[in-house]
Amino acid sequence: MCLGIVGRIVTLAEDHPDLARVDVAGMTRNINIGILRDEKLVPGDWILIHAGFAMEKIDEQTARNQMSALRDYTGGDDPADEDAS
């Protein structure tokens, strides 16, 4: 079984079009977005990540559902709750 982690794009790397800085559970890291180059990703987009690669662009509701399911499974806090207004 593979686990996909949800992240939100913070910035796109100007010098390397296949990389983006992505917020993953409150930590920012470089993620390879090359697989999704046709999606025209922008900061604020939600993505599903596996092994450091963006595998799929997802909508915000799907992202929240995925984070909630992971939180329920692990018993952890949901970092997205801090963004909810």
Short mmCIF file of C-alpha atoms in Angstrom, two decimals:
data_model
loop_
_atom_site.label_atom_id
_atom_site.label_comp_id
_atom_site.label_asym_id
_atom_site.label_seq_id
_atom_site.Cartn_x
_atom_site.Cartn_y
_atom_site.Cartn_z
CA MET A 1 0.00 0.00 0.00
CA CYS A 2 1.24 3.48 -0.86
CA LEU A 3 0.47 6.57 1.12
CA GLY A 4 -0.10 9.92 -0.56
CA ILE A 5 0.45 13.03 1.53
CA VAL A 6 -1.40 16.27 0.92
CA GLY A 7 0.52 19.52 0.44
CA ARG A 8 -0.19 23.09 -0.62
CA ILE A 9 2.12 24.91 -3.03
CA VAL A 10 3.79 27.94 -1.46
CA THR A 11 6.10 29.03 -4.30
CA LEU A 12 7.31 27.74 -7.65
CA ALA A 13 11.08 27.64 -8.20
CA GLU A 14 11.98 30.17 -10.88
CA ASP A 15 15.32 28.53 -11.63
CA HIS A 16 13.98 24.95 -11.76
CA PRO A 17 10.50 24.57 -13.31
CA ASP A 18 10.06 21.05 -11.93
CA LEU A 19 10.36 22.13 -8.27
CA ALA A 20 8.00 23.86 -5.88
CA ARG A 21 8.17 24.75 -2.19
CA VAL A 22 5.21 22.97 -0.65
CA ASP A 23 3.69 23.17 2.83
CA VAL A 24 3.28 19.62 4.08
CA ALA A 25 1.72 19.40 7.55
CA GLY A 26 3.24 22.72 8.57
CA MET A 27 6.72 22.08 7.19
CA THR A 28 7.90 23.50 3.87
CA ARG A 29 9.90 21.26 1.56
CA ASN A 30 10.91 20.97 -2.09
CA ILE A 31 8.63 18.74 -4.13
CA ASN A 32 9.13 17.66 -7.74
CA ILE A 33 6.08 18.80 -9.73
CA GLY A 34 7.37 17.74 -13.15
CA ILE A 35 4.75 15.02 -13.57
CA LEU A 36 2.06 17.71 -13.36
CA ARG A 37 3.67 20.24 -15.71
CA ASP A 38 0.51 20.34 -17.88
CA GLU A 39 -1.63 21.31 -14.86
CA LYS A 40 -0.28 24.91 -14.76
CA LEU A 41 0.16 24.83 -10.98
CA VAL A 42 0.17 28.07 -8.99
CA PRO A 43 0.82 28.92 -5.34
CA GLY A 44 -2.19 27.89 -3.28
CA ASP A 45 -2.90 24.74 -5.30
CA TRP A 46 -3.30 21.49 -3.37
CA ILE A 47 -1.40 18.40 -4.51
CA LEU A 48 -1.11 14.77 -3.54
CA ILE A 49 2.53 13.77 -2.95
CA HIS A 50 4.25 10.40 -2.94
CA ALA A 51 7.99 9.92 -2.37
CA GLY A 52 8.75 13.60 -3.04
CA PHE A 53 6.79 13.79 -6.29
CA ALA A 54 3.47 15.55 -6.90
CA MET A 55 1.22 12.85 -8.32
CA GLU A 56 -2.09 14.68 -8.66
CA LYS A 57 -3.62 18.13 -8.33
CA ILE A 58 -6.62 18.00 -5.98
CA ASP A 59 -9.27 20.46 -4.86
CA GLU A 60 -9.37 21.93 -1.36
CA GLN A 61 -12.24 19.73 -0.15
CA THR A 62 -10.45 16.57 -1.25
CA ALA A 63 -7.29 17.83 0.48
CA ARG A 64 -9.19 18.44 3.72
CA ASN A 65 -10.84 15.02 3.50
CA GLN A 66 -7.46 13.34 2.99
CA MET A 67 -5.88 15.23 5.91
CA SER A 68 -8.84 14.36 8.13
CA ALA A 69 -8.59 10.68 7.23
CA LEU A 70 -4.87 10.68 7.99
CA ARG A 71 -5.47 12.51 11.28
CA ASP A 72 -8.12 9.95 12.24
CA TYR A 73 -5.74 7.12 11.38
CA THR A 74 -2.77 8.56 13.28
CA GLY A 75 -4.62 10.38 16.06
CA GLY A 76 -2.76 13.62 15.22
CA ASP A 77 -3.88 17.21 14.89
CA ASP A 78 -5.07 18.64 11.57
CA PRO A 79 -2.78 21.56 10.53
CA ALA A 80 -5.47 22.72 8.09
CA ASP A 81 -7.73 23.57 11.03
CA GLU A 82 -5.43 26.51 11.76
CA ASP A 83 -6.18 27.92 8.26
CA ALA A 84 -9.97 27.56 8.53
CA SER A 85 -11.84 30.80 9.04
#
